[in-house]
Structures are given as structure tokens and as C-alpha cells.
Tab-separated table of C-alpha atoms in Angstrom:
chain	number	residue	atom	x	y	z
A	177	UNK	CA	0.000	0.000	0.000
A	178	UNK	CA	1.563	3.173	-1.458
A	179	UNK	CA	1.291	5.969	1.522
A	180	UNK	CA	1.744	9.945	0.221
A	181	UNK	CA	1.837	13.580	2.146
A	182	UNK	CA	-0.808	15.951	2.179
A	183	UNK	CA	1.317	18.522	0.051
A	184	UNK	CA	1.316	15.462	-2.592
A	185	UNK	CA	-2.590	14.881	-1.886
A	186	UNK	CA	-3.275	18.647	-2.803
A	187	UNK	CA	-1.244	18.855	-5.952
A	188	UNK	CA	-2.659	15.444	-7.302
A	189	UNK	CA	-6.040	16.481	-6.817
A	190	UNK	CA	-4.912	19.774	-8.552
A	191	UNK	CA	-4.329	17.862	-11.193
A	192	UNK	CA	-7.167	16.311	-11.383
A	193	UNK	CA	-9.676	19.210	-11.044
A	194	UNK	CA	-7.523	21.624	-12.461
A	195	UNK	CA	-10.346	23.525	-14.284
A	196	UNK	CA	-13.307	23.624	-11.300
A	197	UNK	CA	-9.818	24.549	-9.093
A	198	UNK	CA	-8.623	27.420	-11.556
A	199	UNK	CA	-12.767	28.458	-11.818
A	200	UNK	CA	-12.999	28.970	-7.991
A	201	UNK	CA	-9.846	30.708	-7.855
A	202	UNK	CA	-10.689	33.301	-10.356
A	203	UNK	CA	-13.984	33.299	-8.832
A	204	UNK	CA	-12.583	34.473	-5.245
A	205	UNK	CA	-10.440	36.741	-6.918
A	206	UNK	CA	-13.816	38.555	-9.340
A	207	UNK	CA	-15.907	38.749	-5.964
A	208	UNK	CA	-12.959	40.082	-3.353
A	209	UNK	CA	-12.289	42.540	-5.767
A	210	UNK	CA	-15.996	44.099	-6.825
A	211	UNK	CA	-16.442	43.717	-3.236
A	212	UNK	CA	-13.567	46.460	-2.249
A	213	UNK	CA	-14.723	48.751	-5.468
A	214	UNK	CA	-18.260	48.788	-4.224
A	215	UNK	CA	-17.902	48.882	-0.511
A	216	UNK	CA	-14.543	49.955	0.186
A	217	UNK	CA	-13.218	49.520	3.909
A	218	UNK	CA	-12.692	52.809	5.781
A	219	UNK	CA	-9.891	54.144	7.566
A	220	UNK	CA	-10.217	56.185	10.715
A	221	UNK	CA	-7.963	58.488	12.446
A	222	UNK	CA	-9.070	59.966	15.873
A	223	UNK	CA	-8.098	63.264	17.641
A	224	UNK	CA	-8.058	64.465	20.917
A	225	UNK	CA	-8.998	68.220	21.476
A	226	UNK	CA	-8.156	69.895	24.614
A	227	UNK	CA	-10.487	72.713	25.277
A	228	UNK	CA	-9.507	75.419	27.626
A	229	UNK	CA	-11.740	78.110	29.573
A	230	UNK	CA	-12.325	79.619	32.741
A	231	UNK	CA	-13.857	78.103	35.471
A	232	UNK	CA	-18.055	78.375	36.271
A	233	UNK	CA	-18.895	79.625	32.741
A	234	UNK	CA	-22.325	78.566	32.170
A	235	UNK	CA	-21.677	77.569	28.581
A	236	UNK	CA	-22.640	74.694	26.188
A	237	UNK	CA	-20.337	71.682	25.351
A	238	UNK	CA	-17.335	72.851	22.860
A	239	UNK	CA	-18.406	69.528	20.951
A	240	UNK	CA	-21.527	71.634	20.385
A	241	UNK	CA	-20.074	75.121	19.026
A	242	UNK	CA	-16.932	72.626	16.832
A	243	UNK	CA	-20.470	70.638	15.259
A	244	UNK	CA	-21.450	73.754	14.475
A	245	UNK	CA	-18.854	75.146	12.752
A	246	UNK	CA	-18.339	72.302	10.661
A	247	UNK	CA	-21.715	71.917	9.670
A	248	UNK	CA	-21.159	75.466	7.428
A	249	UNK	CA	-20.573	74.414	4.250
A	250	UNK	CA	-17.832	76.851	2.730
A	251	UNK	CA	-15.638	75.633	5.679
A	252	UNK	CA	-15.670	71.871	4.783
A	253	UNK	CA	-15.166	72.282	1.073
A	254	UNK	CA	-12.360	74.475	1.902
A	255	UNK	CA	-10.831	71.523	3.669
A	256	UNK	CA	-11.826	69.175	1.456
A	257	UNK	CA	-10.122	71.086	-1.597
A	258	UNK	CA	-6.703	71.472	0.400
A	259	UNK	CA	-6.750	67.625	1.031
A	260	UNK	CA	-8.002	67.041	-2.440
A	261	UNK	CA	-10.654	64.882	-1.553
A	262	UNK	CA	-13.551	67.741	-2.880
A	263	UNK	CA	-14.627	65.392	-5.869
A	264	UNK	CA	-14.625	62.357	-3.650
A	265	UNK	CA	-16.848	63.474	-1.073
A	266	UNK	CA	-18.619	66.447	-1.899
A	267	UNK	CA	-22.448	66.203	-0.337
A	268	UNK	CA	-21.128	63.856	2.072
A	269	UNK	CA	-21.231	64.637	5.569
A	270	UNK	CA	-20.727	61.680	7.362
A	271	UNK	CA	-16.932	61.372	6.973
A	272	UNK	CA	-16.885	62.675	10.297
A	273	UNK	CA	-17.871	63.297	14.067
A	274	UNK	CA	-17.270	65.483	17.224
A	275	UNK	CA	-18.005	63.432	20.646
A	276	UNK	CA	-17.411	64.838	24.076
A	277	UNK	CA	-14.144	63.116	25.741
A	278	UNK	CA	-14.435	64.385	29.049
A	279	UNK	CA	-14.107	67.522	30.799
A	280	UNK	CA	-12.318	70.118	28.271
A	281	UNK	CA	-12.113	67.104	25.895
A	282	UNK	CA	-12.937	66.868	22.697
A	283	UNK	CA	-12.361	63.837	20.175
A	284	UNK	CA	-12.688	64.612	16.279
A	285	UNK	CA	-13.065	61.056	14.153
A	286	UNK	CA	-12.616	61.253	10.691
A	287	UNK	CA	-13.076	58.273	8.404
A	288	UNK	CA	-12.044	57.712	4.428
A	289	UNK	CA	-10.696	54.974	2.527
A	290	UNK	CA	-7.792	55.912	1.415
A	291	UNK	CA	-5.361	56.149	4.720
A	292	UNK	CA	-2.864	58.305	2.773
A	293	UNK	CA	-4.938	61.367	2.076
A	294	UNK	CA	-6.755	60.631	6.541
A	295	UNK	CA	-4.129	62.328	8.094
A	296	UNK	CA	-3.997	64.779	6.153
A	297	UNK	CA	-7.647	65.691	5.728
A	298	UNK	CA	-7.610	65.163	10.226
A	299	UNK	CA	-5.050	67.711	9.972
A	300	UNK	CA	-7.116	70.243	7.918
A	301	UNK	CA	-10.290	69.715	10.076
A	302	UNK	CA	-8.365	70.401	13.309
A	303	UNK	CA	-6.830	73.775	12.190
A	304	UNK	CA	-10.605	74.982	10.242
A	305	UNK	CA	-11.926	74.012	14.411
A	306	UNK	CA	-8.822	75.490	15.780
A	307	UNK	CA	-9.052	79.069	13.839
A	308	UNK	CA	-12.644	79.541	13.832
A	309	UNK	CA	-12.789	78.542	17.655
A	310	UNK	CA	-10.257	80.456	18.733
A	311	UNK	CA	-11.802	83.748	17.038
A	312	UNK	CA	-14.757	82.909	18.813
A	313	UNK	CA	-12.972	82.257	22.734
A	314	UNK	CA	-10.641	85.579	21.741
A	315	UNK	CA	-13.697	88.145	21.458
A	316	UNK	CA	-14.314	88.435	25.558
A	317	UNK	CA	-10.264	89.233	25.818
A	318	UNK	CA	-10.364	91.690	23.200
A	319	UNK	CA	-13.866	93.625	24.223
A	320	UNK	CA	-11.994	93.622	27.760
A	321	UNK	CA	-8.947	95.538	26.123
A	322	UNK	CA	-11.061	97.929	24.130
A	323	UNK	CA	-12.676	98.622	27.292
A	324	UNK	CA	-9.552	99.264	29.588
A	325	UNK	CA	-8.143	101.265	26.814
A	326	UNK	CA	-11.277	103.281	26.818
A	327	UNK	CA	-10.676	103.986	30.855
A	328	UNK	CA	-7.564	105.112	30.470
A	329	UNK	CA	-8.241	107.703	28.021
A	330	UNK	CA	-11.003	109.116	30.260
A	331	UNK	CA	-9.061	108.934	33.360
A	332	UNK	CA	-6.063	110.721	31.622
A	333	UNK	CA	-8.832	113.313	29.723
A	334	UNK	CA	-10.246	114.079	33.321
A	335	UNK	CA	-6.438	114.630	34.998
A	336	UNK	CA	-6.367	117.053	31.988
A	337	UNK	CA	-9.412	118.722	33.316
A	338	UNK	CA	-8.484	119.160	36.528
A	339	UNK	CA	-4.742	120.904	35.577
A	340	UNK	CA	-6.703	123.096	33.484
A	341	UNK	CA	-9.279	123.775	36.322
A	342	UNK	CA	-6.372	124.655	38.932
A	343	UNK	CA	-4.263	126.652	36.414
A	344	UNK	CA	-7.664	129.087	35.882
A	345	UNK	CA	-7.994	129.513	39.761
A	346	UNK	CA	-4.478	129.878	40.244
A	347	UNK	CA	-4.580	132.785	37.682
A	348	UNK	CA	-8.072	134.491	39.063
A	349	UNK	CA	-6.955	134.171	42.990
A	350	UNK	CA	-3.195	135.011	42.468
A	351	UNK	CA	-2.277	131.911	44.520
A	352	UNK	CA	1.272	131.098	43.134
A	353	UNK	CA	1.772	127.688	41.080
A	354	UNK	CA	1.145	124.552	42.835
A	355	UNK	CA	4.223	122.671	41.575
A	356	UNK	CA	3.446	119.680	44.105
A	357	UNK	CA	0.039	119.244	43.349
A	358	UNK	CA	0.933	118.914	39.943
A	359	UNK	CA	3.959	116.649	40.262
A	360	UNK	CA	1.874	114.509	42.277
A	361	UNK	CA	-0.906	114.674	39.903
A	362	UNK	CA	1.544	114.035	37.322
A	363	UNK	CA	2.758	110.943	39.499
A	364	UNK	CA	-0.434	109.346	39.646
A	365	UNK	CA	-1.178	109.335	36.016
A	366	UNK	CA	1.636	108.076	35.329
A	367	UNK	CA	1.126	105.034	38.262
A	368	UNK	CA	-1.968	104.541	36.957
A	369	UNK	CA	-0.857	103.956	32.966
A	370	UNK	CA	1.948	101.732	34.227
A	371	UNK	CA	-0.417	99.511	36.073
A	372	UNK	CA	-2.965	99.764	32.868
A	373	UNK	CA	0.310	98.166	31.043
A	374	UNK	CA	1.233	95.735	33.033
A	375	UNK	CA	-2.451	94.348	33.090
A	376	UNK	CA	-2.341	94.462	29.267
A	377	UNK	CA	0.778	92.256	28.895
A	378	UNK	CA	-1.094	89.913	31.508
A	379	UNK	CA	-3.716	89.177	29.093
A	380	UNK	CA	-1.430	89.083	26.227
A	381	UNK	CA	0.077	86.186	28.054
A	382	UNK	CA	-3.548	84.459	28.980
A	383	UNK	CA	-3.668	81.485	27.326
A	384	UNK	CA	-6.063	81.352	24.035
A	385	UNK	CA	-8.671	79.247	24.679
A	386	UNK	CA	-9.359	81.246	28.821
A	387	UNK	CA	-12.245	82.986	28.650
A	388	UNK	CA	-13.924	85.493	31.387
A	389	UNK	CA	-13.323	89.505	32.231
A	390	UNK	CA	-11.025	90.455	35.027
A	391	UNK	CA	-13.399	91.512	37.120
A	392	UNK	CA	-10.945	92.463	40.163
A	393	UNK	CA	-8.714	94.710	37.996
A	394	UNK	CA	-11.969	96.684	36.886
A	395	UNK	CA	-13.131	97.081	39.994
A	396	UNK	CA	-9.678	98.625	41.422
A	397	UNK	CA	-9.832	101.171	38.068
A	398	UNK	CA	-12.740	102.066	39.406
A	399	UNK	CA	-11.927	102.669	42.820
A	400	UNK	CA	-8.947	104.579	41.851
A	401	UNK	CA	-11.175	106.820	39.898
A	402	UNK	CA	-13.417	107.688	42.344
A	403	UNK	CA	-11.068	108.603	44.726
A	404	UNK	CA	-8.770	110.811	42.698
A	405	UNK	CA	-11.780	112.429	41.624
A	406	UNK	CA	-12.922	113.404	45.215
A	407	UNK	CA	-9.188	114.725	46.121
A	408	UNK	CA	-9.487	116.502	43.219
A	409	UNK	CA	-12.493	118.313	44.086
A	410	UNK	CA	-12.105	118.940	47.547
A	411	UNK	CA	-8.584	120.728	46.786
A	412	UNK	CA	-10.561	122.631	44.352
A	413	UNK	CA	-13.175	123.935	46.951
A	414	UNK	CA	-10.170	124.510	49.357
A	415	UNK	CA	-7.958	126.517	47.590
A	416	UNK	CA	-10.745	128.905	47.009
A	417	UNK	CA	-10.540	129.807	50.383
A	418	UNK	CA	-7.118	129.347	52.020
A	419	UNK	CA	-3.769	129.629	50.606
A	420	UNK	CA	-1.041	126.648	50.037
A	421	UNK	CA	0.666	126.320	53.788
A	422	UNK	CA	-2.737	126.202	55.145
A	423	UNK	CA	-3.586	122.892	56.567
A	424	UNK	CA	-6.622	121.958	55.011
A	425	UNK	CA	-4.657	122.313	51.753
A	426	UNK	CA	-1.426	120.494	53.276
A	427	UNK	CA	-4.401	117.403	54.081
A	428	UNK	CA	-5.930	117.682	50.557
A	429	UNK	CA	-2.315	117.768	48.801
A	430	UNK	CA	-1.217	114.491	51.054
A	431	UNK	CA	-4.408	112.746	50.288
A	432	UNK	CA	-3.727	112.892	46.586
A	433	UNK	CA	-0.248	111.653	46.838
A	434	UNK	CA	-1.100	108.729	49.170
């Protein structure tokens, strides 16, 4: 009895059925391949966004606002054209999603069949979310600059004032020039600015995605404010009546510096 291997097995019954073998081969072959033309397997590449903003802001999810903004039309084709995938998937709007990852997390999916061209279409996604959300987080910041800005040119319009205001009594009442009122004046404006400055480098240096007004550095402009302007006018009212070495006028003048 003649014993022989499987390997031999296989090619003698090759041999054999070589035409039903060769049919179910090419057969295999016809149906893998109109299988991947007509339902091609997709790729996906996933991205974790990290959100920042201030604390107790009562705002929606950023998954929410980043849906959004890729929902508008313009935007996606723009990315889509970059990536050169516009003929490909134009009208389709399911290549992608934006899920909430946790707290300040956000994780962008993006799926297409080619794996050469994901990466880069990911990429193009993240910077359209990146600029458009970042315009958006930037607009408190800047409406808080415009605003200190706008302080500081009263404060310094009002200082103005008041020189004027002291130079016209000085010159009706023959009182002699206060040169330490002024200097102290002077002083003042000039503390004031500097701190103005210093505030605006600290929200230059903010980081772009905080969000929220600084409510303590407002609050201290207006303090400031208020009290310079009451010095102001009670030396005013004073000097109508008494002369520079009087005391009331010594109290007024040290009140302003401190």
C-alpha cells in the first residue's frame, strides 16, 4: 500500500480538477475585488482636542459650538479642496464626528478609505476648528482691552481737566503755582498707565482658549477713579478759600499723593 503527504494529496487532486480549481480561484479573486470597489473599507484616524476656559462659565459643550462650525458648508469644502478629496466626497457629511471626551475634551473622528490622504484631511479639520474657535474664545479678551483702553483715556482726559481747572484759579486768585500738586498729579497718572500696562501684557500672556473679564482689575480702576476724583475736588473747593501752607490744603495735597 503506497502511503503519500498531504502537500502530494493537494497537488494530485490539482491535477485532477484543475479547471473547477482554476474556476474557484478566479472566482474568489472577481468577488474580493468588486467587493472592495463597491464597498470599500474605511480608515479612521481619531483626535483628541483639549479645550480650555475659565472656570463656572455657564456655557454649552465645545463639541456643540466645533459641530457647528463644521456643519457650514464653505468651511468643509475648503478643507476638502486642500486635502483634495472635494470630488470624492462632496455632499457627504458623514466622513466625520465630534463626541465629548471628558471635561475640556474633545475627540474629532474622521473616516475615508484611502489612509494616505486621513491624516492629512484630520489635519485640515483640526486647524478649520482650531481658527474659527479660537476667534470665537478671543472676542471676551479683546472687548476687555477695548474697554480698559477706553478707561484710560477718560481717566487721563479728566487729569487734563483738573490741571486746566487749577491753572484758571491759580490765575483768578493770584495763589502762586502749585508745583506739588501737579507733580503729584503728574505721578499718579503716570502710576496709573503703568499699572494699565502691566495688566495688558497679563492678558497678552492668557492662554487662548481662557475665557472670562477680570473683574478684580476693573473694579480697582474704578476705585482709583473715584477717589482721585474726590481729592481733586475737595482741593478745588479749598484753595478757594485758604492759601497753600494752610492745613486743610497740606491734608488735601497728602491725600492725593497717598
Amino acid at each position: 500500500m503506497k502511503y503519500e503527504t498531504l502537500f502530494q494529496g493537494i497537488i494530485r487532486s490539482l491535477r485532477l480538477h484543475w479547471a473547477e480549481a482554476s474556476f474557484i480561484i478566479l472566482s474568489a479573486l472577481f468577488i474580493t475585488a468588486f467587493l472592495n470597489f463597491s464597498f470599500p473599507p474605511l480608515y479612521e484616524d481619531q483626535s483628541l482636542l483639549r479645550v480650555f476656559s475659565s472656570e463656572g462659565t455657564n456655557e454649552s459643550s465645545p463639541a456643540g459650538y466645533m459641530k457647528g462650525i463644521l456643519s457650514q458648508k464653505p468651511l468643509i469644502l475648503d478643507a476638502l479642496r486642500k486635502s483634495g478629496l472635494e470630488t470624492h466626497l462632496k455632499g457627504c457629511t458623514n466622513f466625520y464626528s465630534v463626541e465629548e471626551a471628558g471635561p475640556g475634551l474633545v475627540k474629532l473622528n474622521v473616516r475615508h478609505s484611502n489612509p494616505a490622504l486621513l491624516q492629512s484631511l484630520s489635519n485640515d479639520l483640526i486647524k478649520i476648528l482650531s481658527d474659527q474657535f479660537l476667534g470665537y474664545s478671543l472676542r471676551p479678551e479683546r472687548f476687555e482691552r477695548e474697554t480698559l483702553e477706553k478707561k484710560k483715556k477718560v481717566l487721563m482726559e479728566e487729569i487734563e481737566n483738573g490741571r486746566k481747572e487749577m491753572q484758571l484759579v491759580q490765575n483768578q486768585s493770584g495763589i502762586p503755582a502749585l508745583e506739588v500738586n501737579r507733580v503729584a498729579l503728574e505721578e499718579e497718572a503716570k502710576r496709573i498707565s503703568v499699572k494699565l500696562d502691566e495688566e495688558r501684557r497679563k492678558l497678552s500672556t492668557i492662554p487662548k482658549y481662557i475665557k472670562g473679564p477680570n473683574s478684580n482689575f476693573v473694579n480697582e480702576i474704578a476705585r482709583l477713579n473715584g477717589e482721585l476724583g474726590s481729592a481733586r475736588a475737595k482741593l478745588f473747593q479749598l484753595l478757594k478759600t485758604y492759601r497753600e501752607k494752610h492745613p486743610k490744603v497740606i491734608a488735601a495735597n497728602s491725600e492725593i499723593s497717598d
